Every structure is written in C-alpha cells, then in structure tokens.
PDB file of C-alpha atoms in Angstrom:
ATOM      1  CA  UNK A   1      87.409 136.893  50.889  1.00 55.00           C
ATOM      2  CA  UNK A   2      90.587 138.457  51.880  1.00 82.00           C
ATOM      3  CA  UNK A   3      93.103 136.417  53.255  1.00 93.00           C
ATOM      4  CA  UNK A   4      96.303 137.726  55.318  1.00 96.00           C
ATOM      5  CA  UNK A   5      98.151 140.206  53.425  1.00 97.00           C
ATOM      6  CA  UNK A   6     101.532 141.597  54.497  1.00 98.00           C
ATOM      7  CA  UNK A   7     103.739 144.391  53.201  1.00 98.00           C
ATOM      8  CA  UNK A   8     106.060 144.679  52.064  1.00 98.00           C
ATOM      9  CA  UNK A   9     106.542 141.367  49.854  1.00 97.00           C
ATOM     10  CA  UNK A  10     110.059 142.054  49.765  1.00 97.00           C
ATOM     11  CA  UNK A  11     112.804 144.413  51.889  1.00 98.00           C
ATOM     12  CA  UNK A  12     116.220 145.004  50.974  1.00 98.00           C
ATOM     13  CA  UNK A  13     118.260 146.797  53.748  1.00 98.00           C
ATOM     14  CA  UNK A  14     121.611 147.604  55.138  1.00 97.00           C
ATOM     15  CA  UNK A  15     123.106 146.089  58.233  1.00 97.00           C
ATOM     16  CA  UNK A  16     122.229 148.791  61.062  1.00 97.00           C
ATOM     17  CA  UNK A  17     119.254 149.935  59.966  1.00 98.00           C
ATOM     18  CA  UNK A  18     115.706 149.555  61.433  1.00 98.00           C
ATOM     19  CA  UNK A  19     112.885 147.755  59.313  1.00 98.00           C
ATOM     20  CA  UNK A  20     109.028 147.671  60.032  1.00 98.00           C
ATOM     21  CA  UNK A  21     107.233 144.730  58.663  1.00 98.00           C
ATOM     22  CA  UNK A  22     103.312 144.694  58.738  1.00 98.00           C
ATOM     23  CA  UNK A  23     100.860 142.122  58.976  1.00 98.00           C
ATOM     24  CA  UNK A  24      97.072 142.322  57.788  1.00 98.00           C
ATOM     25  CA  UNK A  25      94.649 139.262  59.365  1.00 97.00           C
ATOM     26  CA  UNK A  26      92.150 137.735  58.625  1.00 95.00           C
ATOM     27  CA  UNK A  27      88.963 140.006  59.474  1.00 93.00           C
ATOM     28  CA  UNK A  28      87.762 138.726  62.864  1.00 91.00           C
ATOM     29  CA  UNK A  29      90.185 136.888  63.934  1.00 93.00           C
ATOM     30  CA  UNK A  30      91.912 137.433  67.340  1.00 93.00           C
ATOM     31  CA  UNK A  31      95.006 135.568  67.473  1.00 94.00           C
ATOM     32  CA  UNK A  32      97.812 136.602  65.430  1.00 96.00           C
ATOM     33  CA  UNK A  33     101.437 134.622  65.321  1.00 96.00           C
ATOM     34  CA  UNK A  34     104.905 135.483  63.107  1.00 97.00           C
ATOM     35  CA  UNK A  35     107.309 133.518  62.598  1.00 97.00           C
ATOM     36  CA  UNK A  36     110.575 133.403  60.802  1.00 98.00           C
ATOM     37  CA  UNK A  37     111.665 131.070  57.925  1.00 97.00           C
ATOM     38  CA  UNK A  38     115.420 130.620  56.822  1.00 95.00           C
ATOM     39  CA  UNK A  39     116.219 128.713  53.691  1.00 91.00           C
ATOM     40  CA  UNK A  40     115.197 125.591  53.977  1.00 89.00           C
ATOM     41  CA  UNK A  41     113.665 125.057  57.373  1.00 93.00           C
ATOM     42  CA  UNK A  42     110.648 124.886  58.406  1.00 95.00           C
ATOM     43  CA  UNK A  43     108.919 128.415  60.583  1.00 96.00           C
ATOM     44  CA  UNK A  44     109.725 129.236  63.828  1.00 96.00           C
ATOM     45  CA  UNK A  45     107.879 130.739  66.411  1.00 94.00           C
ATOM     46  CA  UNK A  46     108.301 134.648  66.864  1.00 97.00           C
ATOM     47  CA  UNK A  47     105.466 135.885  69.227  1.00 96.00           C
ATOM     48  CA  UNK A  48     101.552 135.487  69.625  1.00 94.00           C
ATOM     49  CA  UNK A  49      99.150 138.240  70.124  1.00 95.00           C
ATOM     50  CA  UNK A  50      95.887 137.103  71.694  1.00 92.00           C
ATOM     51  CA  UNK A  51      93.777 140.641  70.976  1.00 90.00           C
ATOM     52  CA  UNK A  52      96.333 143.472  71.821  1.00 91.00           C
ATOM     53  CA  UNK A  53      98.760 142.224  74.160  1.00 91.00           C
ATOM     54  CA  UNK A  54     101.218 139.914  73.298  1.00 89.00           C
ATOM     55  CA  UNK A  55     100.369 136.713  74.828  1.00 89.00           C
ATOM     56  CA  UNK A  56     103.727 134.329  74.369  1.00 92.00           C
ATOM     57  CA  UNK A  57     106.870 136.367  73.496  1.00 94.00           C
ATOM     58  CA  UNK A  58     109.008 133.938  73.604  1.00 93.00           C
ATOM     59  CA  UNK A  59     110.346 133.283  70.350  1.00 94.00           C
ATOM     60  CA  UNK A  60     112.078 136.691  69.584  1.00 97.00           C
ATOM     61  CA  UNK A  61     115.518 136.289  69.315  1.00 95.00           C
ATOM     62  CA  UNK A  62     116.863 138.888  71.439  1.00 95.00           C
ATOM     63  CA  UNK A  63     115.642 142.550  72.698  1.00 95.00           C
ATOM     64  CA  UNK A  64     116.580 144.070  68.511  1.00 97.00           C
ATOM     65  CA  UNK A  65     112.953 142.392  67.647  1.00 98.00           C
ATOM     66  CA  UNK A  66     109.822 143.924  68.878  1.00 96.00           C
ATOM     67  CA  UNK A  67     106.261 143.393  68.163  1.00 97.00           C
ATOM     68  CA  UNK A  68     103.021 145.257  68.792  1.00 97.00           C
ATOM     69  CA  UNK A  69      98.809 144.838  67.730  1.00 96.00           C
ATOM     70  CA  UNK A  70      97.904 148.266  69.005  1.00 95.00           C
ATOM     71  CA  UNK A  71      94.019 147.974  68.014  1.00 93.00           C
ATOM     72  CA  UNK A  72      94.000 144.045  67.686  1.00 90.00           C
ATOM     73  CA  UNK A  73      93.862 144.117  64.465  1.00 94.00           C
ATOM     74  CA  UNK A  74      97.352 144.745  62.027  1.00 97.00           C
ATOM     75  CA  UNK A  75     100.732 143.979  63.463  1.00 98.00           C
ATOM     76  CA  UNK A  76     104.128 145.180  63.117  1.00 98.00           C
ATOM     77  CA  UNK A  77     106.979 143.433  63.528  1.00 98.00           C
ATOM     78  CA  UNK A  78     110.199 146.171  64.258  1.00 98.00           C
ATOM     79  CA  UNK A  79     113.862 144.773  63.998  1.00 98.00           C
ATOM     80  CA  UNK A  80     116.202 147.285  65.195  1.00 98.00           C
ATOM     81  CA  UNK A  81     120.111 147.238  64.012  1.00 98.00           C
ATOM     82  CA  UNK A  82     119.743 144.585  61.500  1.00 98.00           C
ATOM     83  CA  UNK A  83     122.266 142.104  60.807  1.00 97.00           C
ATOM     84  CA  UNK A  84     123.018 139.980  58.306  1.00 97.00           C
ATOM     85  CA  UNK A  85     121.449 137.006  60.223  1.00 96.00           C
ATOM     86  CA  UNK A  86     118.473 138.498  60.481  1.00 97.00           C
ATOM     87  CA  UNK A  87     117.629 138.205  56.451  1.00 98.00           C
ATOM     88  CA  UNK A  88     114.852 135.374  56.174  1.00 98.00           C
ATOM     89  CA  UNK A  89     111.107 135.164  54.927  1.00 97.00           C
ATOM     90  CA  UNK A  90     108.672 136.796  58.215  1.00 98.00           C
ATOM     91  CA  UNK A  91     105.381 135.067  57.846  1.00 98.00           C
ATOM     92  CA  UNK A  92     102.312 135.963  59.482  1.00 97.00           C
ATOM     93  CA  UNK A  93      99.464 133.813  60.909  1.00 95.00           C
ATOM     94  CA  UNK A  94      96.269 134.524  62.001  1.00 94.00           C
ATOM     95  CA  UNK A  95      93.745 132.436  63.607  1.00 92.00           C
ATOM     96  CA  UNK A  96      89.811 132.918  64.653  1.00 89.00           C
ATOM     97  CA  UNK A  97      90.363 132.522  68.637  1.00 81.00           C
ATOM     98  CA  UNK A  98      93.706 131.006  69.399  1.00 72.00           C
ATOM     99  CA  UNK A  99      93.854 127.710  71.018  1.00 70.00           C
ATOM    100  CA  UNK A 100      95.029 124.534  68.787  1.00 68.00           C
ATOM    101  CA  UNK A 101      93.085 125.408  65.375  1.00 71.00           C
ATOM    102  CA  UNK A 102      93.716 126.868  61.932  1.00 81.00           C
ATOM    103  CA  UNK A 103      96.737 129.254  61.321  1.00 89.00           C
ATOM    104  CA  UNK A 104      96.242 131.039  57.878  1.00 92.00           C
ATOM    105  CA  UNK A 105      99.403 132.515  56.452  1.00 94.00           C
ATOM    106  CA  UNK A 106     100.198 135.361  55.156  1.00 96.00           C
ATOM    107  CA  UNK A 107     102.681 135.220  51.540  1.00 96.00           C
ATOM    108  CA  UNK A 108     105.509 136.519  53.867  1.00 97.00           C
ATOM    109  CA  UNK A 109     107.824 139.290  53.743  1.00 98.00           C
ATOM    110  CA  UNK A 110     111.053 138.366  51.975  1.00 97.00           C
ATOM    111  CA  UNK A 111     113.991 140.250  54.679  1.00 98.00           C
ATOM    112  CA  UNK A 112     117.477 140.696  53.191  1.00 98.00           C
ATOM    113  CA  UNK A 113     120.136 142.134  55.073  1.00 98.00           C
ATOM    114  CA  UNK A 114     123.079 143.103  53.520  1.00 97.00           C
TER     115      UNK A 114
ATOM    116  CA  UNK B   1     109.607 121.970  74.232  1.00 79.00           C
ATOM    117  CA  UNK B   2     108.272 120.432  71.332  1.00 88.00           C
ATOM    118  CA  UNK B   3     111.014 119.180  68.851  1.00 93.00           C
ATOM    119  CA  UNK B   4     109.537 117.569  65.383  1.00 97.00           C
ATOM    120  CA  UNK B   5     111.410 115.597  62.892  1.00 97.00           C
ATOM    121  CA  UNK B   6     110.553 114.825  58.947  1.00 98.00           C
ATOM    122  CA  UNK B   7     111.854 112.473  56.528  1.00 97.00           C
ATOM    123  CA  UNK B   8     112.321 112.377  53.964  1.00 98.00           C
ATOM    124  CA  UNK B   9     113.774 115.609  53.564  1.00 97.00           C
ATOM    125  CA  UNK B  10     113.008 115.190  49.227  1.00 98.00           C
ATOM    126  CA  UNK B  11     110.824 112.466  47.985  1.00 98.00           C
ATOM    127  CA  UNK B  12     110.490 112.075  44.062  1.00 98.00           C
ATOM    128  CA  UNK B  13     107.763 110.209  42.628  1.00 97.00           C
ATOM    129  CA  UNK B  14     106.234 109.424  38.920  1.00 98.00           C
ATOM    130  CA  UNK B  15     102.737 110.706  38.606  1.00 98.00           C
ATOM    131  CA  UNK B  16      99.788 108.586  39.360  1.00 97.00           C
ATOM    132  CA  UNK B  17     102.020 106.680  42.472  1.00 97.00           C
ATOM    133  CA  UNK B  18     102.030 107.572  46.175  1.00 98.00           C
ATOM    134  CA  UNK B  19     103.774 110.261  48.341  1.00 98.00           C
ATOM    135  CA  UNK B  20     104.215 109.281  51.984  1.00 98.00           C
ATOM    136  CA  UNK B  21     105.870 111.663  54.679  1.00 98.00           C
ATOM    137  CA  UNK B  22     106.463 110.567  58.510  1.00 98.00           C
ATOM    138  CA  UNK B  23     106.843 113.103  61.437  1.00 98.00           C
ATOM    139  CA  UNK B  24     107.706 112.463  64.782  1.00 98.00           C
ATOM    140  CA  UNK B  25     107.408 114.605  67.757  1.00 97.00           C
ATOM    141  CA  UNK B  26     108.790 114.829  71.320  1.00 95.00           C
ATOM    142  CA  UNK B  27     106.177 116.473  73.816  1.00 92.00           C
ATOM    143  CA  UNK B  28     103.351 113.776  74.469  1.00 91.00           C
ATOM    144  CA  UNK B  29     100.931 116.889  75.077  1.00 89.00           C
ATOM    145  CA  UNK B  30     101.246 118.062  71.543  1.00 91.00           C
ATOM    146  CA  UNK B  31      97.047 117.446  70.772  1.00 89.00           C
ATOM    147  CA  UNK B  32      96.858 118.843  66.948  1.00 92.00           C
ATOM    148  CA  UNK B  33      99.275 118.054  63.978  1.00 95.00           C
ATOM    149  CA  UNK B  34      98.639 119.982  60.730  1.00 94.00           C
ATOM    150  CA  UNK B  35      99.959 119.821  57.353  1.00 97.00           C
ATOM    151  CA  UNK B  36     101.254 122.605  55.054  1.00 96.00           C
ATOM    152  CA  UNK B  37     101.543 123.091  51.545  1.00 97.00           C
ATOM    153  CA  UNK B  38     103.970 125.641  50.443  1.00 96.00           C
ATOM    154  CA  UNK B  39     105.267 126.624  46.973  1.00 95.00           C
ATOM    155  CA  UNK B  40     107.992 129.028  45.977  1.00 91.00           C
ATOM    156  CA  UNK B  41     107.598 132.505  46.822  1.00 88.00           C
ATOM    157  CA  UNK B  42     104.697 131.538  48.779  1.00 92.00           C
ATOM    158  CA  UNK B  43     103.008 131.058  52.906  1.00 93.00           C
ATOM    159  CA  UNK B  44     102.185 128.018  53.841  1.00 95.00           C
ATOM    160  CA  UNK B  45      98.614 126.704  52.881  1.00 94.00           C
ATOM    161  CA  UNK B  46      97.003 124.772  55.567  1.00 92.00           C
ATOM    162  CA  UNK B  47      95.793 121.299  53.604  1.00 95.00           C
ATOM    163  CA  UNK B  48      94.639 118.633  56.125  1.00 95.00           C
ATOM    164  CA  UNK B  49      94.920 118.321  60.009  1.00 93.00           C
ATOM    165  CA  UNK B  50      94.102 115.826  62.955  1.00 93.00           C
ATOM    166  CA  UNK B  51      93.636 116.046  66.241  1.00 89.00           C
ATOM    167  CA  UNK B  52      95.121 113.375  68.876  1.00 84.00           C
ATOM    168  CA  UNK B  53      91.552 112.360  69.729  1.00 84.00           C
ATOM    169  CA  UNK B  54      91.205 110.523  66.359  1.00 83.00           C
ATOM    170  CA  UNK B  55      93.482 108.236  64.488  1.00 91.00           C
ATOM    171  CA  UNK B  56      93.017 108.610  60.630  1.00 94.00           C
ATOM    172  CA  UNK B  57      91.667 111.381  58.690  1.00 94.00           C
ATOM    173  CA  UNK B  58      90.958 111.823  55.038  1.00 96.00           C
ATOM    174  CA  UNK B  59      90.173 113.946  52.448  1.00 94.00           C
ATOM    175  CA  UNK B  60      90.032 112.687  48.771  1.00 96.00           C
ATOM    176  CA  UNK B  61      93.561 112.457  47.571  1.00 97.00           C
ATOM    177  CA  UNK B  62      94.960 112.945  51.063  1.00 98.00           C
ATOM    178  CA  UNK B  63      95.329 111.659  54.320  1.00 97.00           C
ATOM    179  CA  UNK B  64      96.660 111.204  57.545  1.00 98.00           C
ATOM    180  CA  UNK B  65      97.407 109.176  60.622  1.00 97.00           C
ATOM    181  CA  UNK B  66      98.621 109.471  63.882  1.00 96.00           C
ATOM    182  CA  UNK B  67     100.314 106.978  66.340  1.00 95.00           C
ATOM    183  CA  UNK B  68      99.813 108.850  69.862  1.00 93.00           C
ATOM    184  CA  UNK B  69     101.273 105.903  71.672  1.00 93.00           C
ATOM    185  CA  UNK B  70     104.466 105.933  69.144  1.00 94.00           C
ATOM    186  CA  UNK B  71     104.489 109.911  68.656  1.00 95.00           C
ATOM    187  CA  UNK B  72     104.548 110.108  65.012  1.00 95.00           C
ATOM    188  CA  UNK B  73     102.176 111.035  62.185  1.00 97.00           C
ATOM    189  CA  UNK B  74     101.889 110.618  58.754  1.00 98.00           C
ATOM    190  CA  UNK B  75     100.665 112.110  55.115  1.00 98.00           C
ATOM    191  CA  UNK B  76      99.672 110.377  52.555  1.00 98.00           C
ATOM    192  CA  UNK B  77      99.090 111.506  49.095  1.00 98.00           C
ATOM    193  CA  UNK B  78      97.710 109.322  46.518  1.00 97.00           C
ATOM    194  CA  UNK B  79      97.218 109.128  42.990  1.00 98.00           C
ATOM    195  CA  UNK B  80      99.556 112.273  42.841  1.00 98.00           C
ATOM    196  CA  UNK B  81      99.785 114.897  40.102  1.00 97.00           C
ATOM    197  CA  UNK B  82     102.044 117.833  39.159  1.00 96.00           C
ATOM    198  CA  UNK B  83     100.288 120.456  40.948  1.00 96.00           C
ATOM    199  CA  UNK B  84     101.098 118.287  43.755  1.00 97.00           C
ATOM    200  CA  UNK B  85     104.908 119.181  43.474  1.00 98.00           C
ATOM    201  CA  UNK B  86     105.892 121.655  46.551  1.00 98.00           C
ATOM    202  CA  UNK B  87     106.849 121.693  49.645  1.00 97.00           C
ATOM    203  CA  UNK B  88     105.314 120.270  53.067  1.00 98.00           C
ATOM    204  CA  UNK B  89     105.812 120.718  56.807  1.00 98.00           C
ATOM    205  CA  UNK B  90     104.302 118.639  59.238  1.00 97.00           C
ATOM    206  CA  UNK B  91     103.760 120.872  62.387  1.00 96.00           C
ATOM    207  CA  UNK B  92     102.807 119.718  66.346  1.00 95.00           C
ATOM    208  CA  UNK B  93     101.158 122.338  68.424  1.00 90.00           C
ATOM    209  CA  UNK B  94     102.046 122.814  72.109  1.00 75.00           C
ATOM    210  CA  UNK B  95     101.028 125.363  74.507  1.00 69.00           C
ATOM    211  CA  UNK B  96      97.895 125.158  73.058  1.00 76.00           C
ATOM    212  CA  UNK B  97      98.906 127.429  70.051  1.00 84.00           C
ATOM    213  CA  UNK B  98     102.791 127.500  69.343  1.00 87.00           C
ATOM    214  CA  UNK B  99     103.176 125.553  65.904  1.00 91.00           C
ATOM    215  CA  UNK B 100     106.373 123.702  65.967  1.00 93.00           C
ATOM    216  CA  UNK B 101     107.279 122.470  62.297  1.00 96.00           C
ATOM    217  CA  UNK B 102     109.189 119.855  60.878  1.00 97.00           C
ATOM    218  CA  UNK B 103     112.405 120.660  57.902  1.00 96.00           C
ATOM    219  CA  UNK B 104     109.954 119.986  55.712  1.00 97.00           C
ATOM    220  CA  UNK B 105     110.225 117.869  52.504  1.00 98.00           C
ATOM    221  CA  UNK B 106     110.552 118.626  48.910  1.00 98.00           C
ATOM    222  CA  UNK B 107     108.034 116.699  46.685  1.00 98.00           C
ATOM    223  CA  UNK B 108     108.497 116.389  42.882  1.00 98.00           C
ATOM    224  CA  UNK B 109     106.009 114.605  40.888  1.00 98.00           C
ATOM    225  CA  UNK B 110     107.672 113.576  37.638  1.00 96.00           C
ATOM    226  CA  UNK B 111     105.287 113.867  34.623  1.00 91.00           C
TER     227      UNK B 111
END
C-alpha cells in the first residue's frame, strides 16, 4: 500500500526565487499536516488541512509561505522569495480523520536555499 | 502552547542492553504522546504511542510510560540491536492534532 509520497526529494534554489513543494497522502485520509525540520531539531508545525480548507494556519512563518488542498487530496506547499533560512527538510503528514491519532510521514523534501 | 523537552540528546549503548529516553511536556491537556523513529534521509516512522488514559504500553522490544500527574513520558527499548540505531522524537499533541516534538535523541547501538 502506498504510503505518503512527496516530490521533489530534493530542491536546490536561489535566494528570491519561488519553490512549490507537493505532498501525496495517504488514500482516504482527510487530515493533512507539514511541517518543517532544521538540522537537528525535531518538526515543527506548518499548517493543517482538515478536507480542503486549511483548518490551523498557524505555524507558517510569515505571509512568503502559503499552502493549499484544492480537491482534499495532494497539497502544495508555495514559499515565495526564498531565503537562505528557509533551507530545511518539509515533511508531510497525513492522518485518517484528524483529531489526536496516527500521523504518517512522508520521506520529506530536502529545501536548500542558496 | 505545548513546549516538550528530551534527554538525552545522544545515548550510546552496547547491543543486547537497554535504551531509555524521558520527555517532558508543559500543557496538562496534551492527551496523546507518540514516538518516532527516523533514520537518515528519511520521515519519521510512527513506532509506539499512548494515550493519557492509560499508563504503560508495550509492544515486544518496546515500551512506554506516562506520568500525567508529573508530565513526562518515557521509551524504553530493550534487548536492543543495530537496526535499532536512529533517531527518536517524543511528540505531545495539543489542540487535538498539532504534534509538538521533542530535539530528539541520537541512538547508537554498538555491535
């Protein structure tokens, strides 16, 4: 059975430019969740999508970072003007119905900035 | 909102001994604290979890337990092997979904 995929498993960009990063769940499930890893800390909260709309938002950094689950389904994360900060592994989670319970992960998209 | 710590932040042990990992966390409403495996280049793989309703959970070579009253949880891994070697987060959940994780700690399992 599949598990989350996302793509692509690694991004090399300059600072200033705009990056899409997508995110596959698990079939069926309704929640989705990114998060952000830097090197050597744990993740940290992005945003959650409960269906479509983006339930808890709270987590982006500032107004560069956008989100959106058009169908429910795949996601895409969109970082506008990158900066060097911004370089970090973006894992996404995927769960069957939100709520405390299981968060699969997704391998992670490897974001450098340079 | 929730804040967890870990420690150790690296634990090294010879094969066949125990691995032990404490967490503790700040929001008394926190209700679920799971575990997460992670190796290099690698998500996080969810490997055991409890829920503040119970105190002690096991499964085979792993297990945890959680102090509601003190706010702090615990893995332990016995009789450990190499494939054990990798990384793990302890995480709290508040909001009802929001996984906040610990720094996670670095376990080597020497052959």
């Amino acid at each position: 059975g599949a598990g989350v995929s996302q793509t692509p498993s690694n991004k090399v960009t300059e600072k200033g430019k705009y990056v899409e990063l997508r995110c596959d769940p698990i079939s069926g499930h309704t929640a989705l969740y990114w998060y952000r890893q830097s090197l050597g800390q744990g993740p940290e909260f992005l945003i959650y999508f409960q269906g479509t709309g983006a339930a808890d938002d709270s987590g982006l950094p500032n107004d560069r970072f956008f989100a959106v689950r058009p169908e429910g389904s795949v996601s895409t994360l969109k970082i506008q003007r990158t900066e060097r900060g911004d370089s970090a592994v973006y894992l996404c989670a995927s769960s069957l119905a939100g709520g405390p319970g299981d968060q699969y992960f997704g391998p992670g998209t490897r974001l450098l900035v340079l | 909102g929730e804040n967890v710590e870990q420690h150790p932040s690296t634990l090294s042990v010879q094969e066949g001994d125990s691995a032990v990992i404490k967490c503790t966390y700040s929001d008394s409403a926190s209700n679920y604290f799971p575990w997460y495996k992670q190796e290099l280049g690698k998500g996080p793989q969810l490997i055991i979890d409890i829920r503040s309703n119970v105190g002690e959970k096991k499964d085979q070579r792993i297990a945890v337990t959680l102090n509601k009253t003190a706010k702090h949880f615990s893995l332990h891994i016995t009789e450990t092997q190499p494939e054990d070697s990798a990384v793990y987060f302890c995480a709290a959940v508040d909001n009802d979904y929001k996984l906040s994780f610990g720094a996670g700690t670095t376990v080597t399992v020497r052959a």
